[in-house]
Amino acid sequence: MKKTAGRSKPAQPKAAPRSMARSNASREATAGPVGNGQTAPAPKTAGAPRAGRGGPRIGVLALQGDVIEHIKMLQGIGAEAVEVRTPEDLARVDALIIPGGESTTIGKLAVEYGLDRAIPSRVKEGMPVYGTCAGMIALSKEAQNGEPPLLRLMNITVRRNAYGRQVDSFETDLNVPALGSPPLHAVFIRAPVIEHVGADVDVLASLGGKPVLARQANILVSAFHPELTADDRVHRYFVDMLNRKN
Ligand code: GLN
């Protein structure tokens, strides 16, 4: 089964059964990096650059949500992308993306797998982490409108489903000075907003006076889904956070 259509056509984040996400993504992810002179299976995605040995290895939290879309976006910019489901998986990555989906499900499963302790401990050591939508909720210190289990790593208060229900999902162009021009096309799906930010948080983009893209040191969050568009600038910005750290 191929899901590449999700890149060009915005869609509800895939909340597919975990077994399905697992088989698809592990198939994609096993193409792996290849060194000189080695043979390896042909890449599934034509033209996607591969990371060389020693390139960044970015984990995507694969408990629930639009995991595959992030993996494809990362592979497209030459990073090695792997699924993270356990603390052992987490120990093998240099950075982590927490995808969109359903923050209650992601939060509960993170507790069940022991990632509610493992992720904060890596992030406090400096590992870059990026949360999109439900992932942003998971990283926040406080959530309104129903609080799922949170990692409480970023000094923001979010309000869930702030723009309304599924039918109120929308797309818009955002001015993001840190990414230059053109404006960033952003897909909002049952999105949260950031209601309060701490003094240590940099707001990178706002919509209607509310922050929707923000950073606190090694933590990046967006209320929207760059992985559902063809624009990879937010993912490049995130990988750059990792490169600058080293
Ligand atoms: N509404 C979802 C939540 O509160 C987030 C939606 C999304 O990630 N697109 O968890």
Coordinates of N, CA and C and ligand atoms in Angstrom, one line a residue:
M1 N 0.8 -1.2 0.0 CA 0.0 0.0 0.0 C 0.9 1.2 0.0
K2 N 0.5 2.2 -0.8 CA 1.3 3.4 -0.9 C 0.5 4.6 -0.4
K3 N 1.1 5.5 0.3 CA 0.4 6.6 0.9 C 0.9 7.9 0.4
T4 N 1.7 7.9 -0.6 CA 2.4 9.2 -1.0 C 1.4 10.3 -1.4
A5 N 0.1 9.9 -1.7 CA -0.9 10.9 -2.0 C -1.0 11.9 -0.9
G6 N -0.8 11.5 0.3 CA -1.0 12.4 1.5 C -0.1 13.6 1.4
R7 N 1.0 13.5 0.7 CA 1.9 14.6 0.6 C 1.3 15.8 -0.1
S8 N 0.6 15.5 -1.2 CA 0.1 16.6 -2.0 C -1.4 17.0 -1.7
K9 N -2.0 16.0 -1.1 CA -3.5 16.2 -0.8 C -3.6 16.2 0.7
P10 N -3.9 17.4 1.3 CA -4.1 17.4 2.8 C -5.2 16.5 3.2
A11 N -5.0 15.8 4.3 CA -5.9 14.8 4.7 C -5.9 14.8 6.2
Q12 N -6.9 14.2 6.8 CA -6.9 13.9 8.2 C -5.7 13.0 8.5
P13 N -4.9 13.4 9.6 CA -3.8 12.6 9.9 C -4.2 11.1 10.1
K14 N -3.4 10.2 9.5 CA -3.7 8.8 9.5 C -3.7 8.3 10.9
A15 N -4.9 8.0 11.4 CA -5.0 7.4 12.7 C -5.3 5.9 12.5
A16 N -4.5 5.3 11.6 CA -4.7 3.9 11.2 C -4.4 3.0 12.4
P17 N -4.9 1.8 12.4 CA -4.5 0.9 13.4 C -3.0 0.8 13.5
R18 N -2.4 0.6 14.7 CA -1.0 0.7 14.8 C -0.3 -0.4 14.0
S19 N -0.9 -1.5 13.8 CA -0.3 -2.6 13.1 C -0.1 -2.1 11.6
M20 N -1.0 -1.4 11.1 CA -0.9 -0.9 9.7 C 0.3 0.1 9.6
A21 N 0.3 1.1 10.5 CA 1.4 2.1 10.5 C 2.7 1.4 10.6
R22 N 2.7 0.3 11.4 CA 4.0 -0.4 11.7 C 4.5 -1.0 10.4
S23 N 3.6 -1.8 9.7 CA 4.1 -2.5 8.5 C 4.5 -1.5 7.4
N24 N 3.7 -0.5 7.2 CA 4.1 0.4 6.1 C 5.4 1.1 6.4
A25 N 5.5 1.7 7.6 CA 6.6 2.5 7.9 C 7.9 1.7 8.0
S26 N 7.8 0.5 8.5 CA 9.0 -0.3 8.7 C 9.5 -0.7 7.3
R27 N 8.6 -0.9 6.4 CA 9.0 -1.3 5.0 C 9.7 -0.1 4.4
E28 N 9.2 1.1 4.6 CA 9.8 2.3 4.0 C 11.2 2.5 4.7
A29 N 11.2 2.3 6.0 CA 12.4 2.8 6.7 C 13.5 1.8 6.6
T30 N 13.3 0.6 6.1 CA 14.4 -0.4 6.1 C 15.3 -0.2 4.9
A31 N 14.9 0.7 3.9 CA 15.8 1.0 2.8 C 17.2 1.4 3.3
G32 N 17.2 2.3 4.3 CA 18.4 2.6 5.1 C 19.4 3.3 4.3
P33 N 20.4 3.8 5.1 CA 21.5 4.5 4.4 C 22.5 3.5 3.7
V34 N 23.1 3.9 2.7 CA 24.0 3.0 1.9 C 25.4 3.7 1.8
G35 N 26.4 2.9 2.0 CA 27.7 3.5 1.8 C 28.3 3.1 0.5
N36 N 29.4 3.6 0.1 CA 30.0 3.4 -1.2 C 30.2 1.9 -1.5
G37 N 29.9 1.5 -2.6 CA 30.2 0.1 -3.0 C 29.3 -0.9 -2.4
Q38 N 28.3 -0.5 -1.6 CA 27.4 -1.5 -1.1 C 26.2 -1.7 -2.0
T39 N 25.7 -2.9 -2.0 CA 24.4 -3.0 -2.7 C 23.3 -3.0 -1.7
A40 N 22.1 -2.6 -2.1 CA 21.0 -2.5 -1.2 C 19.8 -2.5 -2.0
P41 N 18.6 -2.8 -1.4 CA 17.4 -2.8 -2.2 C 17.1 -1.4 -2.8
A42 N 16.5 -1.4 -3.9 CA 16.3 -0.1 -4.6 C 15.3 0.7 -3.7
P43 N 15.5 2.1 -3.6 CA 14.6 2.8 -2.7 C 13.2 2.8 -3.3
K44 N 12.3 2.8 -2.3 CA 10.8 2.8 -2.7 C 10.4 4.1 -3.3
T45 N 11.0 5.2 -2.8 CA 10.6 6.5 -3.3 C 11.7 7.0 -4.3
A46 N 11.3 7.0 -5.6 CA 12.3 7.4 -6.6 C 12.9 8.8 -6.3
G47 N 14.2 9.0 -6.4 CA 14.8 10.3 -6.3 C 15.0 10.8 -4.9
A48 N 14.5 10.1 -3.9 CA 14.7 10.5 -2.5 C 16.2 10.4 -2.1
P49 N 16.8 11.5 -1.7 CA 18.2 11.3 -1.3 C 18.3 10.5 0.0
R50 N 19.4 9.9 0.2 CA 19.6 9.1 1.4 C 20.7 9.7 2.3
A51 N 20.6 9.5 3.6 CA 21.7 10.0 4.4 C 22.9 9.1 4.3
G52 N 24.0 9.7 4.3 CA 25.3 8.9 4.3 C 25.5 8.4 5.7
R53 N 26.5 7.6 5.8 CA 26.8 7.1 7.2 C 27.1 8.2 8.1
G54 N 26.6 8.1 9.3 CA 26.9 9.2 10.3 C 26.0 10.4 10.1
G55 N 25.0 10.4 9.1 CA 24.1 11.5 9.0 C 23.1 11.4 10.1
P56 N 22.3 12.5 10.3 CA 21.3 12.5 11.4 C 20.3 11.4 11.3
R57 N 20.0 10.8 12.4 CA 18.9 9.8 12.4 C 17.8 10.4 13.3
I58 N 16.7 10.7 12.6 CA 15.6 11.3 13.2 C 14.5 10.3 13.5
G59 N 14.0 10.2 14.7 CA 12.9 9.3 15.1 C 11.6 10.0 14.9
V60 N 10.6 9.2 14.6 CA 9.2 9.7 14.5 C 8.4 8.8 15.5
L61 N 7.8 9.4 16.5 CA 7.1 8.7 17.5 C 5.9 8.0 16.8
A62 N 5.9 6.6 16.9 CA 5.0 5.9 16.0 C 4.0 5.1 16.9
L63 N 3.4 5.8 17.8 CA 2.3 5.2 18.6 C 1.0 5.4 17.9
Q64 N 0.7 6.5 17.3 CA -0.5 6.8 16.6 C -0.3 8.1 15.8
G65 N -1.1 8.3 14.8 CA -1.0 9.6 14.1 C -0.3 9.5 12.7
D66 N 0.0 10.7 12.1 CA 0.5 10.7 10.7 C 2.0 10.5 10.7
V67 N 2.4 9.3 11.0 CA 3.8 8.9 11.1 C 4.5 8.8 9.8
I68 N 3.8 8.2 8.8 CA 4.4 7.9 7.5 C 4.7 9.3 6.8
E69 N 3.9 10.2 6.9 CA 4.1 11.5 6.2 C 5.3 12.2 6.7
H70 N 5.6 12.1 8.0 CA 6.8 12.7 8.6 C 8.1 11.9 8.1
I71 N 7.9 10.6 8.0 CA 9.1 9.8 7.6 C 9.4 10.1 6.1
K72 N 8.4 10.2 5.3 CA 8.7 10.6 3.9 C 9.3 12.0 3.7
M73 N 8.8 12.9 4.5 CA 9.3 14.3 4.5 C 10.8 14.3 4.9
L74 N 11.1 13.5 5.9 CA 12.5 13.5 6.4 C 13.4 12.8 5.4
Q75 N 12.9 11.7 4.8 CA 13.7 11.0 3.8 C 14.0 11.9 2.6
G76 N 13.0 12.7 2.3 CA 13.1 13.6 1.1 C 14.1 14.7 1.3
I77 N 14.5 15.0 2.6 CA 15.5 16.0 2.8 C 16.9 15.3 3.2
G78 N 16.9 14.0 3.0 CA 18.2 13.3 3.2 C 18.5 12.9 4.6
A79 N 17.5 12.9 5.4 CA 17.8 12.4 6.8 C 17.3 10.9 6.9
E80 N 18.0 10.2 7.8 CA 17.5 8.8 8.0 C 16.3 8.9 9.0
A81 N 15.2 8.3 8.7 CA 14.0 8.4 9.5 C 13.7 7.0 10.0
V82 N 13.5 6.9 11.3 CA 13.1 5.6 11.9 C 11.9 5.8 12.9
E83 N 11.2 4.8 13.0 CA 10.0 4.8 13.9 C 10.5 4.6 15.4
V84 N 9.9 5.3 16.3 CA 10.2 5.2 17.7 C 9.0 4.7 18.4
R85 N 9.1 3.6 19.1 CA 7.9 3.1 19.8 C 8.3 2.7 21.3
T86 N 9.6 2.6 21.6 CA 10.0 2.2 22.9 C 11.2 3.1 23.3
P87 N 11.5 3.1 24.6 CA 12.7 3.8 25.1 C 14.0 3.3 24.4
E88 N 14.0 2.0 24.0 CA 15.2 1.5 23.3 C 15.3 2.1 22.0
D89 N 14.2 2.2 21.3 CA 14.2 2.9 19.9 C 14.7 4.4 20.1
L90 N 14.2 5.0 21.2 CA 14.5 6.4 21.4 C 16.0 6.6 21.6
A91 N 16.6 5.6 22.3 CA 18.1 5.8 22.6 C 18.9 5.8 21.3
R92 N 18.4 5.3 20.2 CA 19.1 5.2 19.0 C 18.9 6.4 18.0
V93 N 18.2 7.4 18.4 CA 18.0 8.5 17.5 C 18.6 9.8 18.0
D94 N 18.8 10.7 17.1 CA 19.5 12.0 17.5 C 18.4 13.1 17.7
A95 N 17.2 12.9 17.3 CA 16.2 13.9 17.4 C 14.8 13.2 17.2
L96 N 13.7 13.8 17.6 CA 12.4 13.1 17.6 C 11.4 14.1 17.1
I97 N 10.5 13.5 16.3 CA 9.2 14.2 15.9 C 8.1 13.5 16.5
I98 N 7.2 14.3 17.2 CA 5.9 13.7 17.7 C 4.8 14.2 16.7
P99 N 4.2 13.3 16.0 CA 3.3 13.6 14.9 C 1.9 14.1 15.4
G100 N 1.1 14.6 14.5 CA -0.3 14.9 14.7 C -1.1 13.6 14.8
G101 N -2.2 13.7 15.4 CA -3.1 12.6 15.6 C -4.1 12.9 16.7
E102 N -4.1 12.1 17.7 CA -5.0 12.3 18.8 C -4.2 12.3 20.1
S103 N -4.1 13.5 20.7 CA -3.2 13.6 21.8 C -3.5 12.8 23.0
T104 N -4.8 12.4 23.2 CA -5.1 11.6 24.3 C -4.6 10.2 24.1
T105 N -4.7 9.7 22.9 CA -4.2 8.3 22.5 C -2.7 8.3 22.6
I106 N -2.0 9.3 22.0 CA -0.6 9.4 22.0 C -0.1 9.5 23.5
G107 N -0.7 10.3 24.3 CA -0.3 10.5 25.7 C -0.4 9.2 26.5
K108 N -1.6 8.5 26.3 CA -1.8 7.3 27.1 C -0.8 6.2 26.7
L109 N -0.6 6.1 25.4 CA 0.4 5.0 24.9 C 1.8 5.4 25.3
A110 N 2.1 6.7 25.3 CA 3.5 7.1 25.8 C 3.7 6.6 27.2
V111 N 2.7 6.8 28.1 CA 2.8 6.3 29.5 C 3.0 4.8 29.5
E112 N 2.2 4.1 28.7 CA 2.2 2.6 28.7 C 3.6 2.1 28.3
Y113 N 4.2 2.8 27.3 CA 5.5 2.3 26.8 C 6.7 2.9 27.6
G114 N 6.4 3.7 28.6 CA 7.5 4.3 29.4 C 8.2 5.4 28.7
L115 N 7.6 5.9 27.6 CA 8.2 7.1 26.9 C 7.9 8.4 27.6
D116 N 6.9 8.4 28.5 CA 6.6 9.7 29.3 C 7.8 10.0 30.2
R117 N 8.7 9.1 30.5 CA 9.9 9.4 31.2 C 11.1 9.5 30.3
A118 N 11.2 8.6 29.4 CA 12.3 8.5 28.5 C 12.5 9.8 27.6
I119 N 11.3 10.3 27.1 CA 11.4 11.5 26.2 C 11.9 12.7 27.0
P120 N 11.2 13.0 28.1 CA 11.7 14.2 28.9 C 13.2 14.1 29.2
S121 N 13.6 12.9 29.6 CA 15.0 12.8 30.0 C 16.0 13.1 28.8
R122 N 15.7 12.6 27.6 CA 16.5 13.0 26.4 C 16.4 14.5 26.1
V123 N 15.2 15.0 26.1 CA 15.0 16.4 25.8 C 15.8 17.3 26.7
K124 N 15.7 17.0 28.0 CA 16.5 17.8 29.0 C 18.0 17.7 28.8
E125 N 18.4 16.6 28.2 CA 19.9 16.5 27.8 C 20.2 17.3 26.6
G126 N 19.2 17.8 25.9 CA 19.4 18.6 24.7 C 19.0 18.0 23.4
M127 N 18.4 16.8 23.4 CA 17.9 16.2 22.1 C 16.8 17.1 21.5
P128 N 16.9 17.5 20.2 CA 15.9 18.3 19.6 C 14.6 17.5 19.4
V129 N 13.5 18.2 19.7 CA 12.2 17.5 19.5 C 11.2 18.5 18.8
Y130 N 10.4 17.9 17.9 CA 9.4 18.8 17.2 C 8.0 18.1 17.3
G131 N 7.1 18.8 17.8 CA 5.7 18.3 17.9 C 4.8 19.1 16.9
T132 N 4.0 18.3 16.1 CA 3.0 18.9 15.2 C 1.7 18.6 15.8
C133 N 0.9 19.7 16.0 CA -0.5 19.6 16.3 C -0.7 18.7 17.6
A134 N -1.2 17.5 17.6 CA -1.3 16.7 18.8 C 0.1 16.6 19.5
G135 N 1.2 16.5 18.7 CA 2.5 16.5 19.2 C 2.9 17.7 20.0
M136 N 2.4 18.9 19.5 CA 2.5 20.1 20.2 C 1.8 20.1 21.6
I137 N 0.6 19.5 21.5 CA -0.1 19.4 22.8 C 0.7 18.5 23.8
A138 N 1.2 17.4 23.3 CA 2.0 16.5 24.1 C 3.2 17.2 24.8
L139 N 3.8 18.1 24.1 CA 5.0 18.8 24.6 C 4.7 19.9 25.6
S140 N 3.4 20.4 25.6 CA 3.1 21.6 26.4 C 3.1 21.3 27.9
K141 N 3.2 22.4 28.7 CA 3.1 22.2 30.1 C 1.7 22.2 30.6
E142 N 0.8 22.7 29.8 CA -0.6 22.7 30.3 C -1.5 22.7 29.0
A143 N -2.7 22.0 29.1 CA -3.6 22.0 28.0 C -5.0 22.3 28.6
Q144 N -5.7 23.1 27.8 CA -7.1 23.4 28.2 C -8.1 22.7 27.2
N145 N -9.3 22.6 27.6 CA -10.3 21.9 26.8 C -10.1 20.4 26.8
G146 N -9.7 19.8 27.9 CA -9.4 18.4 28.0 C -7.9 18.2 28.0
E147 N -7.4 17.7 29.2 CA -5.9 17.6 29.3 C -5.5 16.1 29.2
P148 N -4.9 15.7 28.1 CA -4.4 14.4 28.0 C -3.1 14.2 28.9
P149 N -2.5 13.0 29.0 CA -1.2 12.9 29.7 C -0.2 13.7 28.9
L150 N 0.5 14.6 29.5 CA 1.4 15.6 28.9 C 2.9 15.3 29.3
L151 N 3.8 15.7 28.4 CA 5.3 15.6 28.7 C 5.7 16.8 29.5
R152 N 5.0 17.9 29.4 CA 5.2 19.2 30.1 C 6.6 19.7 30.0
L153 N 7.1 19.7 28.7 CA 8.5 20.2 28.5 C 8.6 21.6 28.0
M154 N 7.5 22.1 27.4 CA 7.6 23.5 26.8 C 6.7 24.4 27.6
N155 N 7.2 25.6 27.8 CA 6.5 26.6 28.6 C 5.4 27.3 27.8
I156 N 4.4 26.5 27.4 CA 3.3 27.0 26.7 C 2.0 26.4 27.3
T157 N 0.9 27.2 27.2 CA -0.4 26.6 27.5 C -1.2 26.5 26.2
V158 N -1.7 25.4 25.9 CA -2.4 25.2 24.6 C -3.9 25.0 24.9
R159 N -4.7 25.3 23.9 CA -6.2 25.0 24.0 C -6.5 24.1 22.8
R160 N -7.0 22.9 23.2 CA -7.2 21.9 22.1 C -8.5 22.3 21.3
N161 N -8.5 21.8 20.0 CA -9.6 22.0 19.1 C -10.1 23.4 19.1
A162 N -9.1 24.4 19.1 CA -9.5 25.8 19.3 C -10.2 26.4 18.1
Y163 N -10.1 25.8 17.0 CA -10.7 26.3 15.8 C -12.1 25.6 15.5
G164 N -12.4 24.7 16.4 CA -13.7 24.0 16.2 C -13.5 22.6 15.8
R165 N -14.5 22.0 15.2 CA -14.5 20.6 14.9 C -13.8 20.3 13.6
Q166 N -13.9 19.0 13.2 CA -13.2 18.5 11.9 C -13.6 19.4 10.7
V167 N -14.9 19.8 10.6 CA -15.4 20.6 9.5 C -14.8 22.0 9.5
D168 N -14.2 22.4 10.6 CA -13.6 23.7 10.7 C -12.1 23.7 10.4
S169 N -11.6 22.6 9.9 CA -10.2 22.5 9.5 C -10.0 23.4 8.3
F170 N -8.8 23.9 8.1 CA -8.6 24.9 7.0 C -7.1 25.0 6.7
E171 N -6.9 25.7 5.5 CA -5.5 25.9 5.1 C -5.3 27.4 4.9
T172 N -4.1 27.8 5.2 CA -3.8 29.3 5.0 C -2.3 29.5 4.8
D173 N -1.9 30.7 4.4 CA -0.5 31.0 4.2 C 0.0 31.8 5.4
L174 N 1.1 31.4 5.9 CA 1.7 32.1 7.1 C 3.0 32.8 6.7
N175 N 3.1 33.9 7.3 CA 4.4 34.6 7.2 C 5.3 34.1 8.3
V176 N 6.5 33.5 7.9 CA 7.4 33.0 8.9 C 8.8 33.6 8.6
P177 N 9.1 34.7 9.2 CA 10.4 35.3 8.9 C 11.6 34.4 9.0
A178 N 11.6 33.5 9.9 CA 12.7 32.6 10.1 C 12.9 31.6 8.9
L179 N 11.9 31.5 8.1 CA 11.9 30.6 6.9 C 12.0 31.4 5.6
G180 N 12.0 32.7 5.7 CA 12.1 33.6 4.5 C 10.8 33.5 3.6
S181 N 10.9 33.9 2.4 CA 9.8 33.8 1.5 C 9.9 32.6 0.6
P182 N 8.8 32.1 0.0 CA 7.4 32.6 0.1 C 6.8 32.3 1.4
P183 N 5.6 32.8 1.7 CA 4.9 32.4 2.9 C 4.7 30.9 2.9
L184 N 4.5 30.4 4.1 CA 4.4 28.9 4.3 C 2.9 28.5 4.2
H185 N 2.6 27.6 3.4 CA 1.3 27.1 3.3 C 1.0 26.1 4.4
A186 N 0.0 26.4 5.3 CA -0.2 25.6 6.5 C -1.5 25.0 6.5
V187 N -1.6 23.7 6.9 CA -2.8 22.9 7.0 C -3.1 22.7 8.5
F188 N -4.3 23.2 8.9 CA -4.8 23.1 10.3 C -5.9 22.1 10.3
I189 N -5.8 21.0 11.1 CA -6.8 20.0 11.3 C -7.2 19.8 12.7
R190 N -8.3 20.2 13.1 CA -8.8 20.2 14.5 C -7.6 20.7 15.4
A191 N -7.1 21.8 15.0 CA -5.9 22.3 15.6 C -6.0 23.0 16.9
P192 N -5.0 22.9 17.8 CA -4.9 23.6 19.0 C -4.3 25.0 18.7
V193 N -4.5 25.9 19.6 CA -3.8 27.2 19.6 C -2.9 27.3 20.9
I194 N -1.9 28.2 20.8 CA -1.1 28.5 22.0 C -1.8 29.7 22.6
E195 N -2.2 29.5 23.9 CA -2.9 30.6 24.6 C -1.9 31.5 25.3
H196 N -0.9 30.8 25.9 CA 0.1 31.6 26.7 C 1.5 31.0 26.4
V197 N 2.5 31.9 26.3 CA 3.9 31.5 26.1 C 4.7 32.1 27.2
G198 N 5.7 31.3 27.7 CA 6.7 31.8 28.7 C 7.7 32.7 28.0
A199 N 8.5 33.4 28.9 CA 9.4 34.4 28.4 C 10.5 33.7 27.6
D200 N 10.8 32.4 27.8 CA 11.8 31.7 27.1 C 11.4 31.1 25.8
V201 N 10.2 31.4 25.3 CA 9.6 30.9 24.1 C 9.7 31.9 23.0
D202 N 10.3 31.5 21.8 CA 10.3 32.4 20.6 C 9.1 32.1 19.7
V203 N 8.3 33.1 19.4 CA 7.2 32.8 18.5 C 7.7 33.1 17.1
L204 N 7.6 32.0 16.2 CA 8.1 32.1 14.9 C 7.0 32.5 13.9
A205 N 5.7 32.2 14.2 CA 4.6 32.6 13.4 C 3.4 32.6 14.2
S206 N 2.5 33.5 13.8 CA 1.2 33.7 14.5 C 0.1 33.7 13.5
L207 N -1.1 33.4 14.0 CA -2.3 33.5 13.1 C -3.4 34.1 14.0
G208 N -4.0 35.2 13.6 CA -5.1 35.8 14.3 C -4.6 36.2 15.7
G209 N -3.3 36.6 15.8 CA -2.8 37.1 17.1 C -2.3 35.9 18.0
K210 N -2.5 34.7 17.6 CA -2.1 33.5 18.5 C -0.9 32.8 17.8
P211 N 0.1 32.5 18.7 CA 1.3 31.8 18.1 C 0.8 30.4 17.5
V212 N 1.4 30.0 16.4 CA 1.1 28.7 15.8 C 2.4 28.0 15.4
L213 N 3.5 28.7 15.5 CA 4.8 28.0 15.3 C 5.8 28.7 16.3
A214 N 6.4 27.8 17.2 CA 7.2 28.4 18.3 C 8.3 27.5 18.7
R215 N 9.3 28.1 19.3 CA 10.5 27.4 19.7 C 11.0 27.8 21.1
Q216 N 11.4 26.8 21.9 CA 12.0 27.0 23.1 C 13.3 26.2 23.2
A217 N 14.4 26.8 22.9 CA 15.7 26.1 22.9 C 15.6 24.9 21.9
N218 N 15.7 23.7 22.4 CA 15.7 22.5 21.5 C 14.3 21.9 21.2
I219 N 13.3 22.7 21.6 CA 11.9 22.2 21.4 C 11.2 23.1 20.3
L220 N 10.7 22.5 19.3 CA 9.9 23.2 18.2 C 8.5 22.7 18.2
V221 N 7.5 23.5 18.0 CA 6.1 23.1 17.9 C 5.4 23.8 16.8
S222 N 4.5 23.2 16.2 CA 3.5 23.9 15.3 C 2.1 23.3 15.5
A223 N 1.2 24.2 15.4 CA -0.2 23.9 15.5 C -0.7 23.2 14.2
F224 N 0.1 23.4 13.2 CA -0.3 22.9 11.8 C 0.6 21.7 11.4
H225 N 0.3 21.3 10.1 CA 1.0 20.0 9.6 C 1.8 20.3 8.4
P226 N 3.1 20.7 8.5 CA 3.9 20.8 7.3 C 4.1 19.5 6.6
E227 N 4.0 18.4 7.2 CA 4.3 17.1 6.6 C 3.2 16.7 5.6
L228 N 2.1 17.5 5.6 CA 1.0 17.2 4.7 C 1.0 18.1 3.4
T229 N 2.1 18.9 3.3 CA 2.3 19.7 2.1 C 3.6 19.3 1.4
A230 N 4.0 19.9 0.3 CA 5.2 19.6 -0.3 C 6.3 20.5 0.1
D231 N 6.0 21.4 1.0 CA 7.0 22.4 1.5 C 7.8 21.8 2.7
D232 N 9.1 21.6 2.5 CA 9.9 20.9 3.6 C 10.7 21.9 4.5
R233 N 10.4 23.2 4.4 CA 11.2 24.1 5.1 C 11.2 24.0 6.6
V234 N 10.0 23.6 7.2 CA 10.0 23.5 8.7 C 10.8 22.2 9.1
H235 N 10.8 21.2 8.3 CA 11.6 20.0 8.6 C 13.1 20.3 8.5
R236 N 13.4 21.1 7.4 CA 14.8 21.5 7.3 C 15.3 22.3 8.5
Y237 N 14.4 23.2 8.9 CA 14.7 24.1 10.0 C 15.0 23.2 11.3
F238 N 14.1 22.2 11.4 CA 14.3 21.3 12.6 C 15.6 20.5 12.5
V239 N 15.9 19.9 11.3 CA 17.2 19.2 11.2 C 18.4 20.1 11.4
D240 N 18.2 21.4 11.0 CA 19.3 22.4 11.3 C 19.5 22.6 12.8
M241 N 18.4 22.5 13.5 CA 18.6 22.7 15.0 C 19.5 21.6 15.5
L242 N 19.4 20.4 15.0 CA 20.3 19.3 15.4 C 21.7 19.6 14.9
N243 N 21.9 20.0 13.7 CA 23.2 20.2 13.2 C 23.9 21.3 13.9
R244 N 23.2 22.4 14.3 CA 23.8 23.5 15.0 C 24.2 23.1 16.4
K245 N 23.5 22.1 17.0 CA 23.8 21.6 18.3 C 25.2 20.9 18.4
N246 N 25.5 20.2 17.3 CA 26.7 19.4 17.3 C 28.0 20.2 17.0
Ligands
GLN1 N1 -7.6 17.6 18.0 C1 -6.5 16.7 18.2 C2 -6.1 16.7 19.7 O1 -6.6 17.4 20.5 C3 -5.2 17.2 17.5 C4 -5.5 17.1 16.0 C5 -4.3 16.9 15.1 O2 -3.2 16.5 15.6 N2 -4.4 17.2 13.8 O3 -5.4 15.8 20.1

